[in-house]
Amino acid sequence: MPSRRSRTRAPLWGLGAATVLVVLAMAVPAVTGWDVDVIRSFPPLRASWWPRIGPGTVPALLIGAVGVTWSITAAHRLPWRALLAAAWLVGVAWMLALALVDGAPGIAGPLDSGYEYLPAARGITDVPTMLREFISRIPLGPDGWPAHVAGHPPGALLFFVLLVQVGLGSPLAAGLVVTAVAATTPLAVLVTARALGAEAAARRALPFLVLGPVAIWQAVSADAVFAAVAAWGAAALALGAVRRSAAWSVVAGLVLGYAVMMSYGLVLLGILAVAILLVARSWYPLPFAAGAALGLVLVFAALGFAWWEAFPALQDRYWAGVASRRPAAYWLWGNLAALLIAGGPVLGAALACAARDMADALRRPSAHALGALAAAGVAMVLVADLTLLSKAEVERIWLPFIGWIMLSCAYLPGRWRGAGLALQVGFAITVQHLLRTAW
């Protein structure tokens, strides 16, 4: 067992190491002139220096102050359903307040970019034809998809096609829907942890999942929708494993399968799924979930989109384009600095505190549920980073994984929690007011 002194020092060492990594990621390109090819260059983020205040400034300060003052106590004391409702409401309010620093365009603008899904979705009138033609339009060319549409399976585009079809296709309406969906991610993480017997520890982490700089990117990024879908799929899998429920297992397979049809990188959810089954000590859901997920993928293939044919086409476009200009020598570690910015400065301290439990989870996952989930989050990021298929712009790409990693905040010493949450909130407000991010 680690000594009391080492437990006290762990968060300091973690915070210090994280700070050094982030400072180096910002300073090295600036000082050396190293061109790491980031639009709106403020590596490791896709952002530009733009100090400002706006309509969301005062609400963000008020919500942050209330959250720092009351959320830790509320997370501990509120009944289950009230806790879920409060977490969602505070999450929505926090995300909207930060986005509204730029006024209504802060919510509407990013989703309406020419690179994004929403403008493309407005032009889709025939979904079957779109699916049949999807792979042929991945390469660059006059008829090629915009960058983000080409870079993902059609499940992502279909989400926005649905919004357009139900009358929510304006940039502002779509932004509000994305925000509302994104705010459910902490709830799904909490449901997963509760199903696996780690509710008390997850409640300690919940304020850090809801209030923090990750909200800057959640309100305006389609990746936040991917994160929510993935998290609810994981929650369904945990319920299927613990209750030995075929129905929940099938739901898990369908939801996780659709997540993979929204983002190629979400095949890494297999790591999280295995962690959940190991913690639950049950492989009961596996045939039901795997069968449902495979069935969904095959339905897409029958309709014209074969995932295994599309991925090589995407790789060709990626490596012929932006990837060739982004040096791996920087982004292999710059990506991790972006994770620490999106997760907030306390994430380094939390990971240092959780390291022992995450290591123990490798040996006895069922006895270290929260450590296993956090370790799965870390593993997914590391594997994604090493593939070199995500170089830059990862502050949004990491969204499906950050929620699980943030569970490590449950391991912060008691006297760190209040100050740590204040640091998270202050950091988020500072970043939003000093940098203009792309999402």
Short mmCIF file of C-alpha atoms in Angstrom, two decimals:
data_model
loop_
_atom_site.label_atom_id
_atom_site.label_comp_id
_atom_site.label_asym_id
_atom_site.label_seq_id
_atom_site.Cartn_x
_atom_site.Cartn_y
_atom_site.Cartn_z
CA MET A 1 0.00 0.00 0.00
CA PRO A 2 1.39 3.47 -0.85
CA SER A 3 2.43 5.62 2.08
CA ARG A 4 0.45 8.64 3.21
CA ARG A 5 3.25 10.88 1.98
CA SER A 6 3.24 9.34 -1.50
CA ARG A 7 -0.56 9.66 -1.68
CA THR A 8 -0.21 13.35 -0.82
CA ARG A 9 2.47 13.92 -3.41
CA ALA A 10 0.83 11.96 -6.24
CA PRO A 11 -1.63 14.67 -7.31
CA LEU A 12 1.10 17.32 -7.18
CA TRP A 13 3.36 15.24 -9.40
CA GLY A 14 0.49 14.52 -11.78
CA LEU A 15 -0.56 18.15 -11.98
CA GLY A 16 3.03 19.22 -12.54
CA ALA A 17 3.66 16.67 -15.27
CA ALA A 18 0.44 17.59 -17.07
CA THR A 19 1.29 21.29 -16.89
CA VAL A 20 4.76 20.71 -18.31
CA LEU A 21 3.39 18.66 -21.21
CA VAL A 22 0.79 21.29 -22.10
CA VAL A 23 3.29 24.16 -21.86
CA LEU A 24 5.76 22.30 -24.07
CA ALA A 25 3.05 21.51 -26.63
CA MET A 26 2.26 25.21 -26.89
CA ALA A 27 5.80 26.55 -26.61
CA VAL A 28 7.79 24.25 -28.89
CA PRO A 29 6.05 25.21 -32.17
CA ALA A 30 5.88 28.88 -31.14
CA VAL A 31 9.54 29.16 -30.14
CA THR A 32 11.05 26.98 -32.87
CA GLY A 33 8.73 27.94 -35.71
CA TRP A 34 7.91 24.27 -36.24
CA ASP A 35 4.99 24.10 -38.67
CA VAL A 36 2.68 21.42 -37.30
CA ASP A 37 -0.13 22.42 -39.69
CA VAL A 38 -3.00 23.54 -37.51
CA ILE A 39 -5.59 25.87 -38.99
CA ARG A 40 -6.11 28.84 -36.63
CA SER A 41 -2.72 27.90 -35.29
CA PHE A 42 -2.60 27.55 -31.52
CA PRO A 43 -1.23 24.03 -31.19
CA PRO A 44 -2.08 21.61 -29.77
CA LEU A 45 -5.59 23.06 -30.22
CA ARG A 46 -7.29 24.18 -33.37
CA ALA A 47 -7.86 27.68 -32.09
CA SER A 48 -6.74 31.28 -32.38
CA TRP A 49 -5.87 33.93 -29.80
CA TRP A 50 -8.93 36.14 -29.41
CA PRO A 51 -9.53 37.65 -25.95
CA ARG A 52 -13.12 38.78 -25.50
CA ILE A 53 -16.18 38.84 -23.29
CA GLY A 54 -19.73 38.22 -24.41
CA PRO A 55 -23.34 37.45 -23.46
CA GLY A 56 -22.34 34.15 -21.86
CA THR A 57 -19.63 35.60 -19.63
CA VAL A 58 -21.77 36.43 -16.60
CA PRO A 59 -23.89 33.24 -16.79
CA ALA A 60 -20.71 31.14 -17.05
CA LEU A 61 -19.27 32.84 -13.97
CA LEU A 62 -22.51 32.36 -12.02
CA ILE A 63 -23.00 28.72 -13.03
CA GLY A 64 -19.36 27.99 -12.32
CA ALA A 65 -19.57 29.61 -8.88
CA VAL A 66 -22.75 27.73 -7.98
CA GLY A 67 -21.25 24.49 -9.26
CA VAL A 68 -18.06 24.88 -7.26
CA THR A 69 -20.04 25.75 -4.13
CA TRP A 70 -22.75 23.10 -4.23
CA SER A 71 -22.09 20.35 -6.79
CA ILE A 72 -19.79 18.16 -4.69
CA THR A 73 -22.30 18.07 -1.83
CA ALA A 74 -25.25 17.63 -4.20
CA ALA A 75 -23.55 14.74 -6.01
CA HIS A 76 -23.19 12.97 -2.68
CA ARG A 77 -26.65 13.65 -1.24
CA LEU A 78 -29.20 13.86 -4.05
CA PRO A 79 -31.48 10.87 -4.69
CA TRP A 80 -30.66 8.96 -7.86
CA ARG A 81 -33.27 10.41 -10.24
CA ALA A 82 -32.83 13.92 -8.92
CA LEU A 83 -29.08 13.56 -9.38
CA LEU A 84 -29.46 12.57 -13.02
CA ALA A 85 -31.84 15.45 -13.71
CA ALA A 86 -29.63 17.98 -11.94
CA ALA A 87 -26.50 16.76 -13.73
CA TRP A 88 -28.19 17.11 -17.11
CA LEU A 89 -29.61 20.56 -16.41
CA VAL A 90 -26.33 21.91 -15.05
CA GLY A 91 -24.45 20.37 -17.97
CA VAL A 92 -26.73 22.01 -20.54
CA ALA A 93 -26.55 25.37 -18.77
CA TRP A 94 -22.75 25.22 -18.46
CA MET A 95 -22.23 24.30 -22.12
CA LEU A 96 -24.62 26.96 -23.38
CA ALA A 97 -23.11 29.65 -21.16
CA LEU A 98 -19.61 28.96 -22.47
CA ALA A 99 -20.79 28.83 -26.09
CA LEU A 100 -22.75 32.07 -25.66
CA VAL A 101 -19.57 33.97 -24.88
CA ASP A 102 -19.67 34.34 -28.68
CA GLY A 103 -23.41 34.99 -28.71
CA ALA A 104 -25.79 32.84 -30.74
CA PRO A 105 -23.08 32.22 -33.39
CA GLY A 106 -21.14 30.40 -30.67
CA ILE A 107 -23.80 27.69 -30.81
CA ALA A 108 -24.86 27.91 -34.44
CA GLY A 109 -21.65 28.76 -36.27
CA PRO A 110 -19.42 25.69 -35.88
CA LEU A 111 -22.04 23.19 -37.07
CA ASP A 112 -22.74 25.27 -40.19
CA SER A 113 -19.16 25.24 -41.45
CA GLY A 114 -18.63 23.95 -44.97
CA TYR A 115 -16.54 21.12 -43.53
CA GLU A 116 -19.38 19.87 -41.33
CA TYR A 117 -22.35 17.53 -41.61
CA LEU A 118 -25.27 19.95 -41.38
CA PRO A 119 -24.83 21.73 -44.74
CA ALA A 120 -24.36 18.35 -46.45
CA ALA A 121 -27.43 16.95 -44.68
CA ARG A 122 -29.62 19.71 -46.12
CA GLY A 123 -28.80 18.46 -49.60
CA ILE A 124 -29.77 14.84 -48.93
CA THR A 125 -33.17 14.01 -50.39
CA ASP A 126 -32.65 10.32 -51.10
CA VAL A 127 -31.02 8.36 -48.27
CA PRO A 128 -30.73 5.01 -50.12
CA THR A 129 -28.93 6.72 -53.00
CA MET A 130 -26.68 8.54 -50.56
CA LEU A 131 -25.69 5.25 -48.95
CA ARG A 132 -25.00 3.59 -52.30
CA GLU A 133 -22.83 6.50 -53.44
CA PHE A 134 -21.17 7.22 -50.11
CA ILE A 135 -17.89 5.34 -50.64
CA SER A 136 -17.41 6.68 -54.17
CA ARG A 137 -17.55 10.23 -52.77
CA ILE A 138 -14.93 9.74 -50.06
CA PRO A 139 -11.92 10.60 -52.29
CA LEU A 140 -11.13 14.25 -52.95
CA GLY A 141 -12.81 15.55 -56.08
CA PRO A 142 -15.60 17.76 -57.41
CA ASP A 143 -18.25 15.38 -56.05
CA GLY A 144 -16.33 14.47 -52.90
CA TRP A 145 -17.87 14.82 -49.48
CA PRO A 146 -16.78 17.66 -47.18
CA ALA A 147 -13.89 16.72 -44.91
CA HIS A 148 -15.85 15.62 -41.85
CA VAL A 149 -18.51 13.75 -43.81
CA ALA A 150 -15.84 11.88 -45.78
CA GLY A 151 -13.95 11.15 -42.58
CA HIS A 152 -16.81 9.27 -40.92
CA PRO A 153 -19.26 6.50 -41.77
CA PRO A 154 -22.73 7.69 -42.83
CA GLY A 155 -24.29 7.23 -39.40
CA ALA A 156 -22.98 10.66 -38.45
CA LEU A 157 -24.50 12.32 -41.51
CA LEU A 158 -27.78 10.46 -41.00
CA PHE A 159 -28.15 12.00 -37.55
CA PHE A 160 -28.16 15.47 -39.10
CA VAL A 161 -30.36 14.35 -41.99
CA LEU A 162 -32.89 13.34 -39.34
CA LEU A 163 -32.65 16.77 -37.71
CA VAL A 164 -33.29 18.43 -41.07
CA GLN A 165 -36.26 16.16 -41.79
CA VAL A 166 -37.95 16.94 -38.45
CA GLY A 167 -37.48 20.69 -38.83
CA LEU A 168 -34.40 21.10 -36.64
CA GLY A 169 -31.96 21.75 -39.47
CA SER A 170 -31.17 25.37 -38.70
CA PRO A 171 -27.70 25.88 -37.22
CA LEU A 172 -29.09 27.16 -33.92
CA ALA A 173 -31.66 24.37 -33.54
CA ALA A 174 -29.09 21.70 -34.41
CA GLY A 175 -26.64 23.23 -31.94
CA LEU A 176 -29.21 23.08 -29.16
CA VAL A 177 -29.97 19.44 -29.96
CA VAL A 178 -26.27 18.55 -29.95
CA THR A 179 -25.90 20.29 -26.59
CA ALA A 180 -28.89 18.47 -25.09
CA VAL A 181 -27.59 15.10 -26.30
CA ALA A 182 -24.02 15.82 -25.19
CA ALA A 183 -25.21 16.65 -21.67
CA THR A 184 -26.44 13.07 -21.26
CA THR A 185 -22.93 11.61 -21.51
CA PRO A 186 -22.08 12.03 -17.80
CA LEU A 187 -25.42 10.41 -16.97
CA ALA A 188 -24.58 7.36 -19.07
CA VAL A 189 -21.15 7.08 -17.46
CA LEU A 190 -22.79 7.27 -14.03
CA VAL A 191 -25.39 4.63 -14.96
CA THR A 192 -22.59 2.33 -16.13
CA ALA A 193 -20.63 2.77 -12.91
CA ARG A 194 -23.74 2.22 -10.79
CA ALA A 195 -24.60 -0.99 -12.62
CA LEU A 196 -21.07 -2.22 -11.90
CA GLY A 197 -21.31 -1.43 -8.19
CA ALA A 198 -19.28 1.79 -8.17
CA GLU A 199 -22.00 4.39 -7.70
CA ALA A 200 -20.50 6.05 -4.62
CA ALA A 201 -17.12 6.56 -6.28
CA ALA A 202 -18.72 7.74 -9.52
CA ARG A 203 -20.73 10.33 -7.59
CA ARG A 204 -17.42 11.79 -6.38
CA ALA A 205 -16.28 12.15 -9.98
CA LEU A 206 -19.57 13.47 -11.37
CA PRO A 207 -18.97 17.21 -10.79
CA PHE A 208 -15.76 16.90 -12.81
CA LEU A 209 -17.63 15.17 -15.64
CA VAL A 210 -20.23 17.94 -15.79
CA LEU A 211 -18.20 21.08 -15.08
CA GLY A 212 -14.94 21.52 -16.92
CA PRO A 213 -13.32 22.70 -20.13
CA VAL A 214 -14.53 19.71 -22.15
CA ALA A 215 -17.89 21.53 -22.30
CA ILE A 216 -16.30 24.05 -24.68
CA TRP A 217 -16.22 21.37 -27.39
CA GLN A 218 -19.28 19.37 -26.37
CA ALA A 219 -21.80 22.09 -27.20
CA VAL A 220 -20.73 22.54 -30.81
CA SER A 221 -19.23 19.26 -32.01
CA ALA A 222 -20.82 16.24 -33.63
CA ASP A 223 -18.24 14.17 -31.77
CA ALA A 224 -20.17 14.99 -28.59
CA VAL A 225 -23.13 13.12 -30.08
CA PHE A 226 -20.84 10.17 -30.85
CA ALA A 227 -19.68 10.29 -27.23
CA ALA A 228 -23.24 10.18 -25.90
CA VAL A 229 -24.25 7.31 -28.17
CA ALA A 230 -21.15 5.35 -27.18
CA ALA A 231 -21.69 6.00 -23.47
CA TRP A 232 -25.31 4.86 -23.54
CA GLY A 233 -24.26 1.74 -25.43
CA ALA A 234 -21.76 1.02 -22.67
CA ALA A 235 -24.43 1.59 -20.02
CA ALA A 236 -26.76 -0.86 -21.76
CA LEU A 237 -23.94 -3.42 -21.91
CA ALA A 238 -23.30 -3.06 -18.18
CA LEU A 239 -26.99 -3.56 -17.44
CA GLY A 240 -27.10 -6.56 -19.75
CA ALA A 241 -24.10 -8.11 -18.01
CA VAL A 242 -25.22 -7.51 -14.44
CA ARG A 243 -28.86 -8.46 -14.99
CA ARG A 244 -28.10 -11.22 -17.51
CA SER A 245 -30.64 -9.56 -19.77
CA ALA A 246 -30.79 -10.50 -23.43
CA ALA A 247 -32.86 -7.40 -24.17
CA TRP A 248 -30.33 -4.99 -22.68
CA SER A 249 -27.53 -6.89 -24.43
CA VAL A 250 -29.21 -6.52 -27.82
CA VAL A 251 -29.80 -2.82 -27.16
CA ALA A 252 -26.12 -2.48 -26.28
CA GLY A 253 -25.08 -4.14 -29.52
CA LEU A 254 -27.35 -1.96 -31.63
CA VAL A 255 -26.26 1.27 -29.95
CA LEU A 256 -22.55 0.42 -29.94
CA GLY A 257 -22.86 -0.82 -33.52
CA TYR A 258 -24.41 2.47 -34.55
CA ALA A 259 -21.62 4.32 -32.75
CA VAL A 260 -19.14 2.49 -34.99
CA MET A 261 -21.23 3.62 -37.97
CA MET A 262 -20.77 7.21 -36.78
CA SER A 263 -16.99 7.13 -36.28
CA TYR A 264 -14.37 4.65 -37.48
CA GLY A 265 -12.35 5.26 -34.32
CA LEU A 266 -15.13 3.94 -32.14
CA VAL A 267 -14.17 0.36 -32.92
CA LEU A 268 -11.95 1.06 -29.92
CA LEU A 269 -15.08 0.80 -27.80
CA GLY A 270 -14.27 -2.89 -27.86
CA ILE A 271 -11.68 -2.12 -25.17
CA LEU A 272 -14.33 -0.53 -22.97
CA ALA A 273 -16.79 -3.34 -23.66
CA VAL A 274 -14.28 -5.98 -22.57
CA ALA A 275 -13.51 -3.97 -19.42
CA ILE A 276 -17.21 -3.83 -18.55
CA LEU A 277 -17.67 -7.57 -19.03
CA LEU A 278 -14.58 -8.32 -16.95
CA VAL A 279 -15.78 -6.08 -14.12
CA ALA A 280 -19.23 -7.68 -14.24
CA ARG A 281 -17.64 -11.14 -14.41
CA SER A 282 -20.17 -12.06 -17.07
CA TRP A 283 -19.80 -12.86 -20.76
CA TYR A 284 -23.54 -13.43 -21.04
CA PRO A 285 -24.17 -10.32 -23.22
CA LEU A 286 -21.43 -11.14 -25.73
CA PRO A 287 -23.34 -13.23 -28.31
CA PHE A 288 -26.41 -10.99 -28.15
CA ALA A 289 -24.49 -7.71 -28.33
CA ALA A 290 -21.99 -8.90 -30.95
CA GLY A 291 -24.77 -10.37 -33.07
CA ALA A 292 -26.83 -7.18 -32.92
CA ALA A 293 -23.84 -4.97 -33.73
CA LEU A 294 -22.77 -7.17 -36.63
CA GLY A 295 -26.34 -7.29 -37.91
CA LEU A 296 -26.50 -3.50 -37.97
CA VAL A 297 -23.21 -3.25 -39.86
CA LEU A 298 -24.45 -5.82 -42.39
CA VAL A 299 -27.70 -3.88 -42.89
CA PHE A 300 -25.65 -0.83 -43.82
CA ALA A 301 -23.60 -3.02 -46.18
CA ALA A 302 -26.76 -4.35 -47.83
CA LEU A 303 -27.91 -0.76 -48.35
CA GLY A 304 -24.65 0.10 -50.09
CA PHE A 305 -22.18 1.13 -47.39
CA ALA A 306 -19.64 -1.54 -46.46
CA TRP A 307 -17.55 -0.30 -43.54
CA TRP A 308 -14.57 -2.48 -44.50
CA GLU A 309 -14.52 -1.01 -48.02
CA ALA A 310 -14.92 2.59 -46.89
CA PHE A 311 -12.10 2.62 -44.35
CA PRO A 312 -9.27 2.03 -46.89
CA ALA A 313 -10.73 4.77 -49.11
CA LEU A 314 -10.69 7.14 -46.15
CA GLN A 315 -7.09 6.23 -45.32
CA ASP A 316 -6.05 7.08 -48.88
CA ARG A 317 -7.68 10.51 -48.65
CA TYR A 318 -6.30 11.15 -45.18
CA TRP A 319 -2.69 10.28 -45.96
CA ALA A 320 -2.77 12.07 -49.32
CA GLY A 321 -4.02 15.20 -47.63
CA VAL A 322 -3.68 16.78 -44.23
CA ALA A 323 -1.99 13.84 -42.50
CA SER A 324 1.09 14.15 -44.69
CA ARG A 325 1.60 17.71 -43.44
CA ARG A 326 1.19 17.01 -39.72
CA PRO A 327 4.40 15.62 -38.20
CA ALA A 328 3.99 12.54 -36.04
CA ALA A 329 7.04 13.64 -34.05
CA TYR A 330 4.88 16.42 -32.60
CA TRP A 331 1.38 15.00 -32.63
CA LEU A 332 2.14 11.73 -30.86
CA TRP A 333 2.58 13.75 -27.68
CA GLY A 334 0.76 16.93 -28.73
CA ASN A 335 -2.45 14.89 -28.93
CA LEU A 336 -2.02 13.95 -25.27
CA ALA A 337 -1.52 17.60 -24.35
CA ALA A 338 -4.79 18.39 -26.11
CA LEU A 339 -6.44 15.68 -24.00
CA LEU A 340 -5.17 17.36 -20.84
CA ILE A 341 -6.47 20.74 -21.99
CA ALA A 342 -9.91 19.36 -22.83
CA GLY A 343 -10.01 17.30 -19.65
CA GLY A 344 -8.70 20.19 -17.58
CA PRO A 345 -5.60 20.70 -15.43
CA VAL A 346 -6.89 18.44 -12.66
CA LEU A 347 -6.91 15.43 -15.00
CA GLY A 348 -3.17 14.93 -14.60
CA ALA A 349 -3.50 14.98 -10.81
CA ALA A 350 -6.45 12.59 -10.94
CA LEU A 351 -4.66 10.08 -13.14
CA ALA A 352 -1.68 10.09 -10.80
CA CYS A 353 -4.00 9.36 -7.87
CA ALA A 354 -5.84 6.65 -9.79
CA ALA A 355 -2.74 4.97 -11.21
CA ARG A 356 -2.51 2.32 -8.48
CA ASP A 357 -6.16 1.34 -8.77
CA MET A 358 -6.00 1.27 -12.57
CA ALA A 359 -2.99 -1.05 -12.36
CA ASP A 360 -4.79 -3.27 -9.84
CA ALA A 361 -7.78 -3.37 -12.20
CA LEU A 362 -5.64 -5.18 -14.75
CA ARG A 363 -5.29 -8.05 -12.29
CA ARG A 364 -8.70 -7.99 -10.61
CA PRO A 365 -11.09 -5.83 -12.64
CA SER A 366 -14.15 -6.95 -10.70
CA ALA A 367 -12.69 -5.50 -7.49
CA HIS A 368 -11.70 -2.21 -9.10
CA ALA A 369 -14.63 -1.21 -11.29
CA LEU A 370 -13.89 2.50 -11.53
CA GLY A 371 -10.20 1.88 -12.09
CA ALA A 372 -11.04 -0.53 -14.91
CA LEU A 373 -13.31 2.00 -16.63
CA ALA A 374 -10.74 4.78 -16.31
CA ALA A 375 -7.99 2.48 -17.55
CA ALA A 376 -10.13 1.54 -20.54
CA GLY A 377 -10.53 5.23 -21.36
CA VAL A 378 -6.78 5.77 -21.20
CA ALA A 379 -6.14 2.67 -23.32
CA MET A 380 -8.55 3.82 -26.02
CA VAL A 381 -6.79 7.19 -26.29
CA LEU A 382 -3.32 5.65 -26.39
CA VAL A 383 -4.25 3.14 -29.08
CA ALA A 384 -5.94 5.85 -31.15
CA ASP A 385 -2.90 8.08 -30.76
CA LEU A 386 -0.48 5.36 -31.84
CA THR A 387 -2.44 4.63 -35.03
CA LEU A 388 -1.54 8.15 -36.25
CA LEU A 389 -5.05 8.40 -37.70
CA SER A 390 -5.81 11.33 -35.42
CA LYS A 391 -3.21 14.05 -35.72
CA ALA A 392 -4.53 17.39 -34.43
CA GLU A 393 -8.16 18.39 -33.80
CA VAL A 394 -8.30 15.71 -31.11
CA GLU A 395 -9.85 18.02 -28.53
CA ARG A 396 -13.14 16.93 -30.15
CA ILE A 397 -12.01 13.46 -31.26
CA TRP A 398 -11.23 12.48 -27.66
CA LEU A 399 -14.77 13.31 -26.48
CA PRO A 400 -16.02 9.68 -26.53
CA PHE A 401 -13.12 8.68 -24.27
CA ILE A 402 -12.75 11.65 -21.91
CA GLY A 403 -15.81 10.84 -19.80
CA TRP A 404 -14.35 7.48 -18.80
CA ILE A 405 -10.93 8.94 -18.06
CA MET A 406 -12.50 11.67 -15.92
CA LEU A 407 -13.74 8.96 -13.55
CA SER A 408 -10.19 9.09 -12.20
CA CYS A 409 -11.23 12.31 -10.42
CA ALA A 410 -12.99 10.08 -7.86
CA TYR A 411 -9.51 9.25 -6.52
CA LEU A 412 -8.54 12.84 -5.74
CA PRO A 413 -7.92 13.42 -2.01
CA GLY A 414 -10.83 15.10 -0.27
CA ARG A 415 -9.04 18.40 0.19
CA TRP A 416 -8.26 18.51 -3.53
CA ARG A 417 -11.84 18.17 -4.73
CA GLY A 418 -13.19 21.62 -3.99
CA ALA A 419 -10.05 23.43 -5.10
CA GLY A 420 -9.67 21.11 -8.06
CA LEU A 421 -13.21 21.76 -9.27
CA ALA A 422 -12.66 25.50 -8.91
CA LEU A 423 -9.49 25.15 -10.98
CA GLN A 424 -11.41 23.24 -13.66
CA VAL A 425 -14.14 25.84 -13.85
CA GLY A 426 -11.70 28.74 -13.87
CA PHE A 427 -9.60 27.08 -16.56
CA ALA A 428 -12.65 26.48 -18.77
CA ILE A 429 -13.79 30.09 -18.48
CA THR A 430 -10.28 31.34 -19.17
CA VAL A 431 -9.80 29.18 -22.27
CA GLN A 432 -13.18 30.15 -23.69
CA HIS A 433 -12.50 33.86 -23.21
CA LEU A 434 -8.93 33.86 -24.55
CA LEU A 435 -9.15 31.42 -27.45
CA ARG A 436 -11.55 31.13 -30.33
CA THR A 437 -11.85 27.41 -30.88
CA ALA A 438 -13.09 25.78 -34.07
CA TRP A 439 -15.68 23.76 -32.12
#
